[in-house]
Amino acid sequence: MAAQLLFFYFGGVTIAGAIVAVTSRNIVYSALSLLVAFIHIAGIYVLLNAEFIAAVQILVYAGAILVLYLFVLMLFNPSEEKLYLHKQAKVGIFLGVVVLFMMLFAGYKTEIIGKGGPLTAQAVKEMGHTRVIGNALFTDYLFPFEVASLILLVAMFGAIVLAGRGVHRKKGPAGRIDLSYRDKLPKKSSETPEEVIVGR
Amino acid sequence: MIPLSYYIVVSTTMFVVGLVGILIRKNFLIILFSIELMLNAANINLVAFSHYSGKVDGQVMSIFIIAVAAAEAAIGLAIIIILFRGKATTNVDEMDLMKW
């Protein structure tokens, strides 16, 4: 009974946070309500005996990805938008409701048939969830694991190359790195390198 | 004991909220948020099925999805930064040039 109450709390707040994230006019509110939704999804994972996934959800989604979004969002001088909906908004909502009922109709009666596998609550309790995941990840799924690391590497290079485009690095007077967009700022009167003043 | 269908209802609703968000909003960042919502809905489904069928494969897949989502966020945000540098807007309707 307690588990059911917790499930309704986590599920309800998740869906409410998702709806606020999508419909809010202020984009900062959107990002913060998305954060609320992600943290409550971690609660759903705990109810499903997946503690490691819950920790990864909080560390990676709520910690890394959302902070990245918030940093970039602050670059755009966020303000409330007047015309924030597409003109096809009504059609979109109607199609969304139709798709929702179709998917619920298809999925609501789902049951697992066949006998269960080895991952029971008892096994997780004995071995620890991290160990169970690690056993699968580094034996059966070793090749996909390596491919995922390659994807992350390529994404890192891609993000650096894309976002760093047009910012030429050159050595400044004092050997500092000068970013070229700073050249548009009014220059100081003297070209001599600034001396570093060390106290006392 | 919570039935499996409850989790399916939650994940389906989240997926459809993300889908509607992509369809109705103009802001590029909100569209990226909606994609994250849809990926999370898929993750809930995978972990729920993994729990009820007693196999670990779904949880491993959800870890891969989280990795891919992180890569997608980094690339998407880099793209929107260079778009914003050339044309100061986040409206997807105005992003209609290949080069400027």
PDB file of C-alpha atoms in Angstrom:
ATOM      1  CA  MET A   1       0.000   0.000   0.000  1.00  0.00           C
ATOM      2  CA  ALA A   2       2.817   2.365   0.872  1.00  0.00           C
ATOM      3  CA  ALA A   3       4.505   1.454  -2.398  1.00  0.00           C
ATOM      4  CA  GLN A   4       1.345   2.306  -4.300  1.00  0.00           C
ATOM      5  CA  LEU A   5       1.023   5.682  -2.591  1.00  0.00           C
ATOM      6  CA  LEU A   6       4.673   6.422  -3.387  1.00  0.00           C
ATOM      7  CA  PHE A   7       4.113   5.362  -6.979  1.00  0.00           C
ATOM      8  CA  PHE A   8       1.145   7.701  -7.360  1.00  0.00           C
ATOM      9  CA  TYR A   9       3.162  10.548  -5.864  1.00  0.00           C
ATOM     10  CA  PHE A  10       6.209   9.976  -8.090  1.00  0.00           C
ATOM     11  CA  GLY A  11       4.195   9.309 -11.234  1.00  0.00           C
ATOM     12  CA  GLY A  12       1.863  12.249 -10.699  1.00  0.00           C
ATOM     13  CA  VAL A  13       4.644  14.749 -10.031  1.00  0.00           C
ATOM     14  CA  THR A  14       6.597  13.406 -13.015  1.00  0.00           C
ATOM     15  CA  ILE A  15       3.689  13.949 -15.390  1.00  0.00           C
ATOM     16  CA  ALA A  16       2.848  17.341 -13.879  1.00  0.00           C
ATOM     17  CA  GLY A  17       6.449  18.462 -14.210  1.00  0.00           C
ATOM     18  CA  ALA A  18       6.545  17.293 -17.810  1.00  0.00           C
ATOM     19  CA  ILE A  19       3.346  19.184 -18.660  1.00  0.00           C
ATOM     20  CA  VAL A  20       4.613  22.391 -17.003  1.00  0.00           C
ATOM     21  CA  ALA A  21       7.964  22.019 -18.810  1.00  0.00           C
ATOM     22  CA  VAL A  22       6.239  21.823 -22.164  1.00  0.00           C
ATOM     23  CA  THR A  23       3.583  24.518 -21.658  1.00  0.00           C
ATOM     24  CA  SER A  24       5.321  27.182 -19.556  1.00  0.00           C
ATOM     25  CA  ARG A  25       5.959  30.539 -21.224  1.00  0.00           C
ATOM     26  CA  ASN A  26       9.099  31.175 -19.228  1.00  0.00           C
ATOM     27  CA  ILE A  27      11.889  28.887 -20.372  1.00  0.00           C
ATOM     28  CA  VAL A  28      13.695  28.948 -17.014  1.00  0.00           C
ATOM     29  CA  TYR A  29      10.549  27.617 -15.344  1.00  0.00           C
ATOM     30  CA  SER A  30      10.472  24.932 -18.037  1.00  0.00           C
ATOM     31  CA  ALA A  31      14.005  23.814 -17.247  1.00  0.00           C
ATOM     32  CA  LEU A  32      13.382  23.754 -13.498  1.00  0.00           C
ATOM     33  CA  SER A  33      10.153  21.777 -13.778  1.00  0.00           C
ATOM     34  CA  LEU A  34      11.999  19.350 -16.054  1.00  0.00           C
ATOM     35  CA  LEU A  35      14.477  18.954 -13.200  1.00  0.00           C
ATOM     36  CA  VAL A  36      11.598  18.115 -10.833  1.00  0.00           C
ATOM     37  CA  ALA A  37      10.305  15.524 -13.311  1.00  0.00           C
ATOM     38  CA  PHE A  38      13.734  13.890 -13.673  1.00  0.00           C
ATOM     39  CA  ILE A  39      14.257  13.599  -9.919  1.00  0.00           C
ATOM     40  CA  HIS A  40      10.857  11.962  -9.492  1.00  0.00           C
ATOM     41  CA  ILE A  41      11.646   9.530 -12.305  1.00  0.00           C
ATOM     42  CA  ALA A  42      14.582   8.433 -10.140  1.00  0.00           C
ATOM     43  CA  GLY A  43      12.016   7.682  -7.422  1.00  0.00           C
ATOM     44  CA  ILE A  44      10.110   5.476  -9.859  1.00  0.00           C
ATOM     45  CA  TYR A  45      13.338   3.589 -10.570  1.00  0.00           C
ATOM     46  CA  VAL A  46      13.858   2.978  -6.858  1.00  0.00           C
ATOM     47  CA  LEU A  47      10.346   1.518  -6.679  1.00  0.00           C
ATOM     48  CA  LEU A  48      11.377  -0.830  -9.489  1.00  0.00           C
ATOM     49  CA  ASN A  49      14.413  -2.113  -7.508  1.00  0.00           C
ATOM     50  CA  ALA A  50      16.816  -0.346  -9.886  1.00  0.00           C
ATOM     51  CA  GLU A  51      18.922   1.686  -7.476  1.00  0.00           C
ATOM     52  CA  PHE A  52      21.903   2.064  -9.784  1.00  0.00           C
ATOM     53  CA  ILE A  53      19.746   3.458 -12.602  1.00  0.00           C
ATOM     54  CA  ALA A  54      18.176   5.866 -10.106  1.00  0.00           C
ATOM     55  CA  ALA A  55      21.608   7.133  -9.056  1.00  0.00           C
ATOM     56  CA  VAL A  56      22.680   7.507 -12.687  1.00  0.00           C
ATOM     57  CA  GLN A  57      19.448   9.348 -13.426  1.00  0.00           C
ATOM     58  CA  ILE A  58      20.127  11.894 -10.709  1.00  0.00           C
ATOM     59  CA  LEU A  59      23.850  12.229 -11.437  1.00  0.00           C
ATOM     60  CA  VAL A  60      23.685  12.389 -15.218  1.00  0.00           C
ATOM     61  CA  TYR A  61      20.251  13.773 -16.017  1.00  0.00           C
ATOM     62  CA  ALA A  62      19.527  16.078 -13.106  1.00  0.00           C
ATOM     63  CA  GLY A  63      23.178  16.854 -12.442  1.00  0.00           C
ATOM     64  CA  ALA A  64      24.930  17.093 -15.788  1.00  0.00           C
ATOM     65  CA  ILE A  65      22.462  17.436 -18.635  1.00  0.00           C
ATOM     66  CA  LEU A  66      20.104  19.856 -16.912  1.00  0.00           C
ATOM     67  CA  VAL A  67      22.974  22.058 -15.721  1.00  0.00           C
ATOM     68  CA  LEU A  68      24.292  22.122 -19.294  1.00  0.00           C
ATOM     69  CA  TYR A  69      20.863  23.204 -20.501  1.00  0.00           C
ATOM     70  CA  LEU A  70      20.627  25.899 -17.829  1.00  0.00           C
ATOM     71  CA  PHE A  71      24.074  27.277 -18.714  1.00  0.00           C
ATOM     72  CA  VAL A  72      23.205  27.535 -22.405  1.00  0.00           C
ATOM     73  CA  LEU A  73      19.782  28.941 -21.577  1.00  0.00           C
ATOM     74  CA  MET A  74      21.358  31.818 -19.675  1.00  0.00           C
ATOM     75  CA  LEU A  75      23.255  32.786 -22.856  1.00  0.00           C
ATOM     76  CA  PHE A  76      20.006  33.518 -24.649  1.00  0.00           C
ATOM     77  CA  ASN A  77      18.733  36.266 -22.391  1.00  0.00           C
ATOM     78  CA  PRO A  78      15.546  34.377 -21.594  1.00  0.00           C
ATOM     79  CA  SER A  79      12.329  36.355 -21.478  1.00  0.00           C
ATOM     80  CA  GLU A  80       8.677  35.477 -21.590  1.00  0.00           C
ATOM     81  CA  GLU A  81       7.534  34.868 -25.117  1.00  0.00           C
ATOM     82  CA  LYS A  82       4.299  36.290 -26.431  1.00  0.00           C
ATOM     83  CA  LEU A  83       3.846  34.085 -29.457  1.00  0.00           C
ATOM     84  CA  TYR A  84       5.148  30.820 -28.191  1.00  0.00           C
ATOM     85  CA  LEU A  85       2.837  28.348 -29.836  1.00  0.00           C
ATOM     86  CA  HIS A  86       2.893  27.218 -33.409  1.00  0.00           C
ATOM     87  CA  LYS A  87      -0.173  27.895 -35.462  1.00  0.00           C
ATOM     88  CA  GLN A  88      -0.742  24.154 -35.721  1.00  0.00           C
ATOM     89  CA  ALA A  89      -0.974  23.908 -31.922  1.00  0.00           C
ATOM     90  CA  LYS A  90      -4.612  22.793 -31.817  1.00  0.00           C
ATOM     91  CA  VAL A  91      -4.026  20.093 -34.405  1.00  0.00           C
ATOM     92  CA  GLY A  92      -0.947  18.998 -32.490  1.00  0.00           C
ATOM     93  CA  ILE A  93      -2.804  18.679 -29.190  1.00  0.00           C
ATOM     94  CA  PHE A  94      -5.650  16.793 -30.872  1.00  0.00           C
ATOM     95  CA  LEU A  95      -3.224  14.370 -32.502  1.00  0.00           C
ATOM     96  CA  GLY A  96      -1.446  13.981 -29.173  1.00  0.00           C
ATOM     97  CA  VAL A  97      -4.674  12.987 -27.403  1.00  0.00           C
ATOM     98  CA  VAL A  98      -5.486  10.516 -30.176  1.00  0.00           C
ATOM     99  CA  VAL A  99      -2.015   8.963 -29.979  1.00  0.00           C
ATOM    100  CA  LEU A 100      -2.269   8.827 -26.179  1.00  0.00           C
ATOM    101  CA  PHE A 101      -5.511   6.854 -26.251  1.00  0.00           C
ATOM    102  CA  MET A 102      -4.230   4.542 -28.969  1.00  0.00           C
ATOM    103  CA  MET A 103      -1.052   3.792 -27.035  1.00  0.00           C
ATOM    104  CA  LEU A 104      -2.926   3.314 -23.749  1.00  0.00           C
ATOM    105  CA  PHE A 105      -5.392   0.989 -25.482  1.00  0.00           C
ATOM    106  CA  ALA A 106      -2.507  -1.021 -26.879  1.00  0.00           C
ATOM    107  CA  GLY A 107      -0.378  -1.049 -23.754  1.00  0.00           C
ATOM    108  CA  TYR A 108      -2.740  -1.175 -20.814  1.00  0.00           C
ATOM    109  CA  LYS A 109      -3.432  -4.893 -20.989  1.00  0.00           C
ATOM    110  CA  THR A 110       0.242  -5.787 -21.204  1.00  0.00           C
ATOM    111  CA  GLU A 111       1.318  -8.776 -19.198  1.00  0.00           C
ATOM    112  CA  ILE A 112       4.576 -10.622 -18.953  1.00  0.00           C
ATOM    113  CA  ILE A 113       4.169 -14.189 -20.107  1.00  0.00           C
ATOM    114  CA  GLY A 114       6.688 -16.961 -19.640  1.00  0.00           C
ATOM    115  CA  LYS A 115       8.740 -17.616 -16.595  1.00  0.00           C
ATOM    116  CA  GLY A 116      10.706 -14.888 -14.911  1.00  0.00           C
ATOM    117  CA  GLY A 117      14.418 -14.467 -15.192  1.00  0.00           C
ATOM    118  CA  PRO A 118      17.108 -14.477 -12.514  1.00  0.00           C
ATOM    119  CA  LEU A 119      16.786 -10.801 -11.575  1.00  0.00           C
ATOM    120  CA  THR A 120      14.453 -11.025  -8.601  1.00  0.00           C
ATOM    121  CA  ALA A 121      14.253  -8.703  -5.626  1.00  0.00           C
ATOM    122  CA  GLN A 122      16.013 -11.394  -3.603  1.00  0.00           C
ATOM    123  CA  ALA A 123      18.936 -11.581  -6.058  1.00  0.00           C
ATOM    124  CA  VAL A 124      19.311  -7.802  -6.093  1.00  0.00           C
ATOM    125  CA  LYS A 125      19.300  -7.812  -2.310  1.00  0.00           C
ATOM    126  CA  GLU A 126      22.003 -10.456  -2.121  1.00  0.00           C
ATOM    127  CA  MET A 127      24.362  -9.286  -4.861  1.00  0.00           C
ATOM    128  CA  GLY A 128      23.701  -5.571  -4.969  1.00  0.00           C
ATOM    129  CA  HIS A 129      22.229  -3.853  -7.980  1.00  0.00           C
ATOM    130  CA  THR A 130      25.469  -2.260  -9.178  1.00  0.00           C
ATOM    131  CA  ARG A 131      27.132  -5.654  -9.330  1.00  0.00           C
ATOM    132  CA  VAL A 132      24.256  -7.158 -11.294  1.00  0.00           C
ATOM    133  CA  ILE A 133      24.402  -4.331 -13.835  1.00  0.00           C
ATOM    134  CA  GLY A 134      28.199  -4.501 -14.022  1.00  0.00           C
ATOM    135  CA  ASN A 135      28.144  -8.243 -14.665  1.00  0.00           C
ATOM    136  CA  ALA A 136      25.817  -7.778 -17.610  1.00  0.00           C
ATOM    137  CA  LEU A 137      27.542  -4.642 -18.890  1.00  0.00           C
ATOM    138  CA  PHE A 138      31.060  -6.022 -19.006  1.00  0.00           C
ATOM    139  CA  THR A 139      30.283  -9.495 -20.313  1.00  0.00           C
ATOM    140  CA  ASP A 140      27.242  -9.688 -22.591  1.00  0.00           C
ATOM    141  CA  TYR A 141      27.165  -6.022 -23.496  1.00  0.00           C
ATOM    142  CA  LEU A 142      30.883  -5.285 -23.751  1.00  0.00           C
ATOM    143  CA  PHE A 143      30.831  -4.296 -27.421  1.00  0.00           C
ATOM    144  CA  PRO A 144      27.827  -1.933 -27.101  1.00  0.00           C
ATOM    145  CA  PHE A 145      29.559  -0.450 -24.063  1.00  0.00           C
ATOM    146  CA  GLU A 146      32.651   0.365 -26.141  1.00  0.00           C
ATOM    147  CA  VAL A 147      30.472   1.796 -28.907  1.00  0.00           C
ATOM    148  CA  ALA A 148      28.742   4.022 -26.344  1.00  0.00           C
ATOM    149  CA  SER A 149      32.109   5.335 -25.167  1.00  0.00           C
ATOM    150  CA  LEU A 150      33.013   6.102 -28.802  1.00  0.00           C
ATOM    151  CA  ILE A 151      29.699   7.957 -29.223  1.00  0.00           C
ATOM    152  CA  LEU A 152      30.484  10.093 -26.186  1.00  0.00           C
ATOM    153  CA  LEU A 153      33.991  10.839 -27.518  1.00  0.00           C
ATOM    154  CA  VAL A 154      32.662  11.862 -30.926  1.00  0.00           C
ATOM    155  CA  ALA A 155      29.973  14.008 -29.290  1.00  0.00           C
ATOM    156  CA  MET A 156      32.619  15.746 -27.181  1.00  0.00           C
ATOM    157  CA  PHE A 157      34.772  16.545 -30.234  1.00  0.00           C
ATOM    158  CA  GLY A 158      31.696  17.604 -32.194  1.00  0.00           C
ATOM    159  CA  ALA A 159      30.484  19.961 -29.487  1.00  0.00           C
ATOM    160  CA  ILE A 160      33.938  21.551 -29.127  1.00  0.00           C
ATOM    161  CA  VAL A 161      34.409  21.972 -32.881  1.00  0.00           C
ATOM    162  CA  LEU A 162      30.903  23.342 -33.454  1.00  0.00           C
ATOM    163  CA  ALA A 163      30.690  25.742 -30.536  1.00  0.00           C
ATOM    164  CA  GLY A 164      34.309  26.875 -30.870  1.00  0.00           C
ATOM    165  CA  ARG A 165      33.947  27.806 -34.532  1.00  0.00           C
ATOM    166  CA  GLY A 166      34.835  31.427 -35.282  1.00  0.00           C
ATOM    167  CA  VAL A 167      36.711  31.895 -32.045  1.00  0.00           C
ATOM    168  CA  HIS A 168      40.337  32.144 -33.157  1.00  0.00           C
ATOM    169  CA  ARG A 169      42.894  31.674 -30.488  1.00  0.00           C
ATOM    170  CA  LYS A 170      46.059  33.688 -30.588  1.00  0.00           C
ATOM    171  CA  LYS A 171      48.661  34.623 -28.083  1.00  0.00           C
ATOM    172  CA  GLY A 172      48.124  37.937 -26.366  1.00  0.00           C
ATOM    173  CA  PRO A 173      50.859  40.273 -25.207  1.00  0.00           C
ATOM    174  CA  ALA A 174      51.526  38.542 -21.954  1.00  0.00           C
ATOM    175  CA  GLY A 175      51.306  35.120 -23.466  1.00  0.00           C
ATOM    176  CA  ARG A 176      47.663  34.925 -22.532  1.00  0.00           C
ATOM    177  CA  ILE A 177      45.135  33.484 -24.902  1.00  0.00           C
ATOM    178  CA  ASP A 178      43.135  36.234 -26.541  1.00  0.00           C
ATOM    179  CA  LEU A 179      39.707  35.401 -27.886  1.00  0.00           C
ATOM    180  CA  SER A 180      39.081  37.192 -31.145  1.00  0.00           C
ATOM    181  CA  TYR A 181      35.683  38.552 -30.272  1.00  0.00           C
ATOM    182  CA  ARG A 182      37.321  40.586 -27.565  1.00  0.00           C
ATOM    183  CA  ASP A 183      39.149  42.541 -30.300  1.00  0.00           C
ATOM    184  CA  LYS A 184      35.975  44.514 -30.861  1.00  0.00           C
ATOM    185  CA  LEU A 185      36.183  45.951 -27.386  1.00  0.00           C
ATOM    186  CA  PRO A 186      37.977  49.304 -27.056  1.00  0.00           C
ATOM    187  CA  LYS A 187      41.668  48.680 -26.612  1.00  0.00           C
ATOM    188  CA  LYS A 188      43.634  49.921 -23.726  1.00  0.00           C
ATOM    189  CA  SER A 189      45.965  52.882 -24.282  1.00  0.00           C
ATOM    190  CA  SER A 190      49.187  51.005 -23.715  1.00  0.00           C
ATOM    191  CA  GLU A 191      50.141  47.894 -25.588  1.00  0.00           C
ATOM    192  CA  THR A 192      52.561  46.795 -22.920  1.00  0.00           C
ATOM    193  CA  PRO A 193      51.627  43.698 -21.073  1.00  0.00           C
ATOM    194  CA  GLU A 194      49.947  44.271 -17.791  1.00  0.00           C
ATOM    195  CA  GLU A 195      52.109  43.596 -14.852  1.00  0.00           C
ATOM    196  CA  VAL A 196      50.885  41.240 -12.294  1.00  0.00           C
ATOM    197  CA  ILE A 197      50.755  42.953  -8.969  1.00  0.00           C
ATOM    198  CA  VAL A 198      51.536  40.606  -6.200  1.00  0.00           C
ATOM    199  CA  GLY A 199      50.458  41.759  -2.796  1.00  0.00           C
ATOM    200  CA  ARG A 200      53.246  42.306  -0.260  1.00  0.00           C
TER     201      ARG A 200
ATOM    202  CA  MET B   1       2.477  -4.757  -5.557  1.00  0.00           C
ATOM    203  CA  ILE B   2       2.073  -2.248  -8.349  1.00  0.00           C
ATOM    204  CA  PRO B   3       0.787  -3.665 -11.644  1.00  0.00           C
ATOM    205  CA  LEU B   4       2.963  -3.279 -14.731  1.00  0.00           C
ATOM    206  CA  SER B   5       0.243  -1.347 -16.538  1.00  0.00           C
ATOM    207  CA  TYR B   6       0.554   1.591 -14.099  1.00  0.00           C
ATOM    208  CA  TYR B   7       4.126   2.139 -15.217  1.00  0.00           C
ATOM    209  CA  ILE B   8       3.048   1.873 -18.835  1.00  0.00           C
ATOM    210  CA  VAL B   9       0.397   4.543 -18.268  1.00  0.00           C
ATOM    211  CA  VAL B  10       2.979   6.908 -16.754  1.00  0.00           C
ATOM    212  CA  SER B  11       5.534   6.346 -19.499  1.00  0.00           C
ATOM    213  CA  THR B  12       2.940   6.627 -22.276  1.00  0.00           C
ATOM    214  CA  THR B  13       1.633   9.895 -20.875  1.00  0.00           C
ATOM    215  CA  MET B  14       5.155  11.289 -20.610  1.00  0.00           C
ATOM    216  CA  PHE B  15       5.947  10.233 -24.158  1.00  0.00           C
ATOM    217  CA  VAL B  16       2.822  11.907 -25.519  1.00  0.00           C
ATOM    218  CA  VAL B  17       3.536  15.095 -23.531  1.00  0.00           C
ATOM    219  CA  GLY B  18       6.979  15.209 -25.165  1.00  0.00           C
ATOM    220  CA  LEU B  19       5.458  14.556 -28.597  1.00  0.00           C
ATOM    221  CA  VAL B  20       2.902  17.357 -28.176  1.00  0.00           C
ATOM    222  CA  GLY B  21       5.695  19.640 -26.953  1.00  0.00           C
ATOM    223  CA  ILE B  22       7.649  19.065 -30.158  1.00  0.00           C
ATOM    224  CA  LEU B  23       4.556  19.714 -32.239  1.00  0.00           C
ATOM    225  CA  ILE B  24       3.289  22.892 -30.580  1.00  0.00           C
ATOM    226  CA  ARG B  25       6.307  24.876 -29.353  1.00  0.00           C
ATOM    227  CA  LYS B  26       8.498  27.197 -31.391  1.00  0.00           C
ATOM    228  CA  ASN B  27      11.480  27.443 -29.058  1.00  0.00           C
ATOM    229  CA  PHE B  28      14.442  25.263 -29.985  1.00  0.00           C
ATOM    230  CA  LEU B  29      15.351  24.569 -26.354  1.00  0.00           C
ATOM    231  CA  ILE B  30      11.825  23.437 -25.484  1.00  0.00           C
ATOM    232  CA  ILE B  31      12.004  21.006 -28.390  1.00  0.00           C
ATOM    233  CA  LEU B  32      15.225  19.584 -26.931  1.00  0.00           C
ATOM    234  CA  PHE B  33      13.495  19.317 -23.519  1.00  0.00           C
ATOM    235  CA  SER B  34      10.659  17.393 -25.161  1.00  0.00           C
ATOM    236  CA  ILE B  35      13.126  14.967 -26.743  1.00  0.00           C
ATOM    237  CA  GLU B  36      14.609  14.369 -23.293  1.00  0.00           C
ATOM    238  CA  LEU B  37      11.113  13.668 -21.944  1.00  0.00           C
ATOM    239  CA  MET B  38      10.503  11.101 -24.661  1.00  0.00           C
ATOM    240  CA  LEU B  39      13.831   9.375 -23.972  1.00  0.00           C
ATOM    241  CA  ASN B  40      12.973   9.236 -20.274  1.00  0.00           C
ATOM    242  CA  ALA B  41       9.590   7.701 -21.051  1.00  0.00           C
ATOM    243  CA  ALA B  42      11.354   4.966 -23.002  1.00  0.00           C
ATOM    244  CA  ASN B  43      13.694   4.456 -20.044  1.00  0.00           C
ATOM    245  CA  ILE B  44      10.814   4.007 -17.587  1.00  0.00           C
ATOM    246  CA  ASN B  45       9.305   1.416 -19.896  1.00  0.00           C
ATOM    247  CA  LEU B  46      12.579  -0.483 -20.243  1.00  0.00           C
ATOM    248  CA  VAL B  47      13.269  -0.567 -16.513  1.00  0.00           C
ATOM    249  CA  ALA B  48       9.676  -1.586 -15.713  1.00  0.00           C
ATOM    250  CA  PHE B  49       9.725  -4.469 -18.182  1.00  0.00           C
ATOM    251  CA  SER B  50      13.141  -5.503 -16.908  1.00  0.00           C
ATOM    252  CA  HIS B  51      11.830  -5.584 -13.348  1.00  0.00           C
ATOM    253  CA  TYR B  52       8.711  -7.587 -14.153  1.00  0.00           C
ATOM    254  CA  SER B  53      10.387 -10.081 -16.493  1.00  0.00           C
ATOM    255  CA  GLY B  54      13.358 -10.568 -14.177  1.00  0.00           C
ATOM    256  CA  LYS B  55      16.023  -9.883 -16.802  1.00  0.00           C
ATOM    257  CA  VAL B  56      18.748  -7.285 -16.554  1.00  0.00           C
ATOM    258  CA  ASP B  57      18.913  -6.427 -20.272  1.00  0.00           C
ATOM    259  CA  GLY B  58      16.377  -3.601 -20.139  1.00  0.00           C
ATOM    260  CA  GLN B  59      18.310  -1.761 -17.444  1.00  0.00           C
ATOM    261  CA  VAL B  60      21.552  -2.040 -19.445  1.00  0.00           C
ATOM    262  CA  MET B  61      19.719  -0.603 -22.458  1.00  0.00           C
ATOM    263  CA  SER B  62      18.462   2.287 -20.343  1.00  0.00           C
ATOM    264  CA  ILE B  63      22.074   3.098 -19.385  1.00  0.00           C
ATOM    265  CA  PHE B  64      22.958   3.236 -23.090  1.00  0.00           C
ATOM    266  CA  ILE B  65      19.974   5.519 -23.698  1.00  0.00           C
ATOM    267  CA  ILE B  66      21.216   7.871 -20.967  1.00  0.00           C
ATOM    268  CA  ALA B  67      24.664   7.983 -22.621  1.00  0.00           C
ATOM    269  CA  VAL B  68      23.167   8.735 -26.021  1.00  0.00           C
ATOM    270  CA  ALA B  69      20.935  11.421 -24.473  1.00  0.00           C
ATOM    271  CA  ALA B  70      23.988  13.127 -22.987  1.00  0.00           C
ATOM    272  CA  ALA B  71      25.720  13.106 -26.383  1.00  0.00           C
ATOM    273  CA  GLU B  72      22.573  14.443 -28.051  1.00  0.00           C
ATOM    274  CA  ALA B  73      22.268  17.272 -25.524  1.00  0.00           C
ATOM    275  CA  ALA B  74      25.882  18.347 -26.067  1.00  0.00           C
ATOM    276  CA  ILE B  75      25.586  18.361 -29.866  1.00  0.00           C
ATOM    277  CA  GLY B  76      22.163  20.046 -29.858  1.00  0.00           C
ATOM    278  CA  LEU B  77      23.329  22.808 -27.555  1.00  0.00           C
ATOM    279  CA  ALA B  78      26.474  23.387 -29.666  1.00  0.00           C
ATOM    280  CA  ILE B  79      24.299  23.694 -32.771  1.00  0.00           C
ATOM    281  CA  ILE B  80      21.971  26.184 -31.120  1.00  0.00           C
ATOM    282  CA  ILE B  81      24.936  28.258 -29.899  1.00  0.00           C
ATOM    283  CA  ILE B  82      26.295  28.704 -33.431  1.00  0.00           C
ATOM    284  CA  LEU B  83      22.782  29.372 -34.729  1.00  0.00           C
ATOM    285  CA  PHE B  84      22.276  32.029 -32.085  1.00  0.00           C
ATOM    286  CA  ARG B  85      25.627  33.625 -32.923  1.00  0.00           C
ATOM    287  CA  GLY B  86      24.617  34.089 -36.555  1.00  0.00           C
ATOM    288  CA  LYS B  87      20.988  34.975 -36.054  1.00  0.00           C
ATOM    289  CA  ALA B  88      19.832  36.057 -32.610  1.00  0.00           C
ATOM    290  CA  THR B  89      16.751  33.886 -32.314  1.00  0.00           C
ATOM    291  CA  THR B  90      15.670  30.600 -30.787  1.00  0.00           C
ATOM    292  CA  ASN B  91      12.589  30.337 -32.973  1.00  0.00           C
ATOM    293  CA  VAL B  92      12.761  27.267 -35.178  1.00  0.00           C
ATOM    294  CA  ASP B  93      10.647  28.947 -37.885  1.00  0.00           C
ATOM    295  CA  GLU B  94      13.391  31.485 -38.516  1.00  0.00           C
ATOM    296  CA  MET B  95      16.164  28.923 -38.795  1.00  0.00           C
ATOM    297  CA  ASP B  96      15.859  28.418 -42.530  1.00  0.00           C
ATOM    298  CA  LEU B  97      19.370  29.064 -43.806  1.00  0.00           C
ATOM    299  CA  MET B  98      22.118  26.552 -44.433  1.00  0.00           C
ATOM    300  CA  LYS B  99      24.802  29.237 -44.254  1.00  0.00           C
ATOM    301  CA  TRP B 100      25.061  32.954 -43.629  1.00  0.00           C
TER     302      TRP B 100
END
